[in-house]
Amino acid sequence: MSIIAHINNLRAPRELPFTPGERAAQRVREAPDFHTLPQAERDRRVMEAMRAA
């Protein structure tokens, strides 16, 4: 099992909360225009949100 799979398994039963950075990145990904942007711009916006959180 990878470390990511292990973390996701812990989060499923709410044993491990999401970090503020992960929640900020999710809000950026939910923006209506996010999927129309080039990949580099998507990555930049997600990293910016995570740093700011």
PDB file of N, CA and C in Angstrom:
ATOM      1  N   MET A   1       0.854  -1.180   0.000  1.00  0.00           N
ATOM      2  CA  MET A   1       0.000   0.000   0.000  1.00  0.00           C
ATOM      3  C   MET A   1       0.895   1.237   0.000  1.00  0.00           C
ATOM      4  N   SER A   2       0.565   2.180  -0.873  1.00  0.00           N
ATOM      5  CA  SER A   2       1.347   3.405  -0.920  1.00  0.00           C
ATOM      6  C   SER A   2       0.986   4.300   0.268  1.00  0.00           C
ATOM      7  N   ILE A   3       1.830   5.255   0.551  1.00  0.00           N
ATOM      8  CA  ILE A   3       1.565   6.176   1.658  1.00  0.00           C
ATOM      9  C   ILE A   3       0.316   6.999   1.374  1.00  0.00           C
ATOM     10  N   ILE A   4       0.087   7.366   0.108  1.00  0.00           N
ATOM     11  CA  ILE A   4      -1.108   8.138  -0.245  1.00  0.00           C
ATOM     12  C   ILE A   4      -2.367   7.312   0.003  1.00  0.00           C
ATOM     13  N   ALA A   5      -2.353   6.060  -0.389  1.00  0.00           N
ATOM     14  CA  ALA A   5      -3.501   5.188  -0.154  1.00  0.00           C
ATOM     15  C   ALA A   5      -3.748   5.034   1.345  1.00  0.00           C
ATOM     16  N   HIS A   6      -2.686   4.919   2.125  1.00  0.00           N
ATOM     17  CA  HIS A   6      -2.820   4.786   3.575  1.00  0.00           C
ATOM     18  C   HIS A   6      -3.463   6.042   4.176  1.00  0.00           C
ATOM     19  N   ILE A   7      -3.001   7.205   3.754  1.00  0.00           N
ATOM     20  CA  ILE A   7      -3.562   8.464   4.258  1.00  0.00           C
ATOM     21  C   ILE A   7      -5.037   8.566   3.880  1.00  0.00           C
ATOM     22  N   ASN A   8      -5.366   8.233   2.636  1.00  0.00           N
ATOM     23  CA  ASN A   8      -6.760   8.296   2.204  1.00  0.00           C
ATOM     24  C   ASN A   8      -7.624   7.315   2.983  1.00  0.00           C
ATOM     25  N   ASN A   9      -7.087   6.160   3.324  1.00  0.00           N
ATOM     26  CA  ASN A   9      -7.838   5.195   4.137  1.00  0.00           C
ATOM     27  C   ASN A   9      -8.090   5.732   5.539  1.00  0.00           C
ATOM     28  N   LEU A  10      -7.165   6.481   6.088  1.00  0.00           N
ATOM     29  CA  LEU A  10      -7.367   7.076   7.404  1.00  0.00           C
ATOM     30  C   LEU A  10      -8.401   8.195   7.340  1.00  0.00           C
ATOM     31  N   ARG A  11      -8.411   8.925   6.229  1.00  0.00           N
ATOM     32  CA  ARG A  11      -9.353  10.037   6.103  1.00  0.00           C
ATOM     33  C   ARG A  11     -10.782   9.553   5.902  1.00  0.00           C
ATOM     34  N   ALA A  12     -10.962   8.414   5.287  1.00  0.00           N
ATOM     35  CA  ALA A  12     -12.306   7.920   5.000  1.00  0.00           C
ATOM     36  C   ALA A  12     -13.176   7.861   6.258  1.00  0.00           C
ATOM     37  N   PRO A  13     -12.699   7.283   7.343  1.00  0.00           N
ATOM     38  CA  PRO A  13     -13.525   7.257   8.561  1.00  0.00           C
ATOM     39  C   PRO A  13     -13.357   8.518   9.420  1.00  0.00           C
ATOM     40  N   ARG A  14     -12.774   9.566   8.831  1.00  0.00           N
ATOM     41  CA  ARG A  14     -12.566  10.862   9.519  1.00  0.00           C
ATOM     42  C   ARG A  14     -11.587  10.769  10.682  1.00  0.00           C
ATOM     43  N   GLU A  15     -10.631   9.890  10.578  1.00  0.00           N
ATOM     44  CA  GLU A  15      -9.607   9.794  11.621  1.00  0.00           C
ATOM     45  C   GLU A  15      -8.516  10.837  11.416  1.00  0.00           C
ATOM     46  N   LEU A  16      -8.369  11.304  10.186  1.00  0.00           N
ATOM     47  CA  LEU A  16      -7.304  12.253   9.867  1.00  0.00           C
ATOM     48  C   LEU A  16      -7.911  13.403   9.083  1.00  0.00           C
ATOM     49  N   PRO A  17      -7.945  14.602   9.647  1.00  0.00           N
ATOM     50  CA  PRO A  17      -8.580  15.719   8.948  1.00  0.00           C
ATOM     51  C   PRO A  17      -7.724  16.229   7.788  1.00  0.00           C
ATOM     52  N   PHE A  18      -8.374  16.886   6.848  1.00  0.00           N
ATOM     53  CA  PHE A  18      -7.647  17.517   5.761  1.00  0.00           C
ATOM     54  C   PHE A  18      -6.949  18.758   6.299  1.00  0.00           C
ATOM     55  N   THR A  19      -5.790  19.076   5.741  1.00  0.00           N
ATOM     56  CA  THR A  19      -5.053  20.267   6.173  1.00  0.00           C
ATOM     57  C   THR A  19      -5.691  21.497   5.532  1.00  0.00           C
ATOM     58  N   PRO A  20      -5.422  22.677   6.080  1.00  0.00           N
ATOM     59  CA  PRO A  20      -5.946  23.901   5.465  1.00  0.00           C
ATOM     60  C   PRO A  20      -5.478  24.059   4.019  1.00  0.00           C
ATOM     61  N   GLY A  21      -4.253  23.652   3.727  1.00  0.00           N
ATOM     62  CA  GLY A  21      -3.739  23.733   2.362  1.00  0.00           C
ATOM     63  C   GLY A  21      -4.493  22.828   1.410  1.00  0.00           C
ATOM     64  N   GLU A  22      -4.829  21.630   1.864  1.00  0.00           N
ATOM     65  CA  GLU A  22      -5.598  20.703   1.022  1.00  0.00           C
ATOM     66  C   GLU A  22      -6.998  21.230   0.755  1.00  0.00           C
ATOM     67  N   ARG A  23      -7.610  21.841   1.776  1.00  0.00           N
ATOM     68  CA  ARG A  23      -8.943  22.416   1.578  1.00  0.00           C
ATOM     69  C   ARG A  23      -8.880  23.611   0.617  1.00  0.00           C
ATOM     70  N   ALA A  24      -7.834  24.443   0.725  1.00  0.00           N
ATOM     71  CA  ALA A  24      -7.677  25.586  -0.180  1.00  0.00           C
ATOM     72  C   ALA A  24      -7.466  25.112  -1.613  1.00  0.00           C
ATOM     73  N   ALA A  25      -6.663  24.082  -1.795  1.00  0.00           N
ATOM     74  CA  ALA A  25      -6.421  23.538  -3.130  1.00  0.00           C
ATOM     75  C   ALA A  25      -7.712  22.986  -3.720  1.00  0.00           C
ATOM     76  N   GLN A  26      -8.533  22.349  -2.905  1.00  0.00           N
ATOM     77  CA  GLN A  26      -9.799  21.810  -3.397  1.00  0.00           C
ATOM     78  C   GLN A  26     -10.727  22.930  -3.846  1.00  0.00           C
ATOM     79  N   ARG A  27     -10.760  24.040  -3.097  1.00  0.00           N
ATOM     80  CA  ARG A  27     -11.600  25.163  -3.504  1.00  0.00           C
ATOM     81  C   ARG A  27     -11.141  25.721  -4.847  1.00  0.00           C
ATOM     82  N   VAL A  28      -9.824  25.785  -5.067  1.00  0.00           N
ATOM     83  CA  VAL A  28      -9.302  26.257  -6.357  1.00  0.00           C
ATOM     84  C   VAL A  28      -9.725  25.305  -7.463  1.00  0.00           C
ATOM     85  N   ARG A  29      -9.625  24.005  -7.224  1.00  0.00           N
ATOM     86  CA  ARG A  29     -10.004  23.017  -8.247  1.00  0.00           C
ATOM     87  C   ARG A  29     -11.493  23.055  -8.577  1.00  0.00           C
ATOM     88  N   GLU A  30     -12.313  23.536  -7.658  1.00  0.00           N
ATOM     89  CA  GLU A  30     -13.752  23.602  -7.887  1.00  0.00           C
ATOM     90  C   GLU A  30     -14.182  24.857  -8.640  1.00  0.00           C
ATOM     91  N   ALA A  31     -13.249  25.771  -8.932  1.00  0.00           N
ATOM     92  CA  ALA A  31     -13.587  26.995  -9.677  1.00  0.00           C
ATOM     93  C   ALA A  31     -14.127  26.616 -11.056  1.00  0.00           C
ATOM     94  N   PRO A  32     -15.121  27.364 -11.545  1.00  0.00           N
ATOM     95  CA  PRO A  32     -15.758  26.996 -12.813  1.00  0.00           C
ATOM     96  C   PRO A  32     -14.814  26.981 -14.013  1.00  0.00           C
ATOM     97  N   ASP A  33     -13.792  27.824 -14.010  1.00  0.00           N
ATOM     98  CA  ASP A  33     -12.891  27.893 -15.170  1.00  0.00           C
ATOM     99  C   ASP A  33     -11.626  27.057 -15.005  1.00  0.00           C
ATOM    100  N   PHE A  34     -11.491  26.359 -13.897  1.00  0.00           N
ATOM    101  CA  PHE A  34     -10.237  25.652 -13.601  1.00  0.00           C
ATOM    102  C   PHE A  34      -9.850  24.663 -14.696  1.00  0.00           C
ATOM    103  N   HIS A  35     -10.795  23.899 -15.196  1.00  0.00           N
ATOM    104  CA  HIS A  35     -10.465  22.836 -16.157  1.00  0.00           C
ATOM    105  C   HIS A  35     -10.252  23.347 -17.577  1.00  0.00           C
ATOM    106  N   THR A  36     -10.494  24.652 -17.792  1.00  0.00           N
ATOM    107  CA  THR A  36     -10.232  25.225 -19.112  1.00  0.00           C
ATOM    108  C   THR A  36      -8.840  25.828 -19.193  1.00  0.00           C
ATOM    109  N   LEU A  37      -8.147  25.890 -18.068  1.00  0.00           N
ATOM    110  CA  LEU A  37      -6.812  26.501 -18.017  1.00  0.00           C
ATOM    111  C   LEU A  37      -5.737  25.516 -18.452  1.00  0.00           C
ATOM    112  N   PRO A  38      -4.588  26.040 -18.939  1.00  0.00           N
ATOM    113  CA  PRO A  38      -3.451  25.155 -19.228  1.00  0.00           C
ATOM    114  C   PRO A  38      -2.956  24.499 -17.932  1.00  0.00           C
ATOM    115  N   GLN A  39      -2.344  23.352 -18.046  1.00  0.00           N
ATOM    116  CA  GLN A  39      -1.890  22.602 -16.872  1.00  0.00           C
ATOM    117  C   GLN A  39      -0.943  23.422 -15.996  1.00  0.00           C
ATOM    118  N   ALA A  40      -0.043  24.186 -16.600  1.00  0.00           N
ATOM    119  CA  ALA A  40       0.907  24.981 -15.815  1.00  0.00           C
ATOM    120  C   ALA A  40       0.175  26.009 -14.953  1.00  0.00           C
ATOM    121  N   GLU A  41      -0.848  26.625 -15.492  1.00  0.00           N
ATOM    122  CA  GLU A  41      -1.627  27.607 -14.735  1.00  0.00           C
ATOM    123  C   GLU A  41      -2.417  26.931 -13.621  1.00  0.00           C
ATOM    124  N   ARG A  42      -2.962  25.756 -13.881  1.00  0.00           N
ATOM    125  CA  ARG A  42      -3.671  25.005 -12.829  1.00  0.00           C
ATOM    126  C   ARG A  42      -2.730  24.701 -11.676  1.00  0.00           C
ATOM    127  N   ASP A  43      -1.545  24.181 -12.012  1.00  0.00           N
ATOM    128  CA  ASP A  43      -0.559  23.847 -10.979  1.00  0.00           C
ATOM    129  C   ASP A  43      -0.174  25.081 -10.179  1.00  0.00           C
ATOM    130  N   ARG A  44       0.028  26.204 -10.875  1.00  0.00           N
ATOM    131  CA  ARG A  44       0.432  27.445 -10.198  1.00  0.00           C
ATOM    132  C   ARG A  44      -0.652  27.890  -9.222  1.00  0.00           C
ATOM    133  N   ARG A  45      -1.907  27.844  -9.643  1.00  0.00           N
ATOM    134  CA  ARG A  45      -2.998  28.279  -8.774  1.00  0.00           C
ATOM    135  C   ARG A  45      -3.152  27.384  -7.543  1.00  0.00           C
ATOM    136  N   VAL A  46      -3.009  26.093  -7.753  1.00  0.00           N
ATOM    137  CA  VAL A  46      -3.126  25.155  -6.623  1.00  0.00           C
ATOM    138  C   VAL A  46      -1.981  25.379  -5.627  1.00  0.00           C
ATOM    139  N   MET A  47      -0.762  25.504  -6.142  1.00  0.00           N
ATOM    140  CA  MET A  47       0.391  25.711  -5.237  1.00  0.00           C
ATOM    141  C   MET A  47       0.280  27.043  -4.510  1.00  0.00           C
ATOM    142  N   GLU A  48      -0.196  28.071  -5.194  1.00  0.00           N
ATOM    143  CA  GLU A  48      -0.373  29.381  -4.577  1.00  0.00           C
ATOM    144  C   GLU A  48      -1.384  29.302  -3.432  1.00  0.00           C
ATOM    145  N   ALA A  49      -2.483  28.613  -3.671  1.00  0.00           N
ATOM    146  CA  ALA A  49      -3.512  28.469  -2.625  1.00  0.00           C
ATOM    147  C   ALA A  49      -2.982  27.694  -1.429  1.00  0.00           C
ATOM    148  N   MET A  50      -2.190  26.652  -1.705  1.00  0.00           N
ATOM    149  CA  MET A  50      -1.648  25.853  -0.603  1.00  0.00           C
ATOM    150  C   MET A  50      -0.646  26.660   0.221  1.00  0.00           C
ATOM    151  N   ARG A  51       0.170  27.462  -0.448  1.00  0.00           N
ATOM    152  CA  ARG A  51       1.136  28.306   0.290  1.00  0.00           C
ATOM    153  C   ARG A  51       0.437  29.360   1.131  1.00  0.00           C
ATOM    154  N   ALA A  52      -0.639  29.923   0.594  1.00  0.00           N
ATOM    155  CA  ALA A  52      -1.344  30.986   1.290  1.00  0.00           C
ATOM    156  C   ALA A  52      -2.131  30.484   2.511  1.00  0.00           C
ATOM    157  N   ALA A  53      -2.498  29.213   2.486  1.00  0.00           N
ATOM    158  CA  ALA A  53      -3.335  28.668   3.573  1.00  0.00           C
ATOM    159  C   ALA A  53      -2.547  28.441   4.841  1.00  0.00           C
TER     160      ALA A  53
END
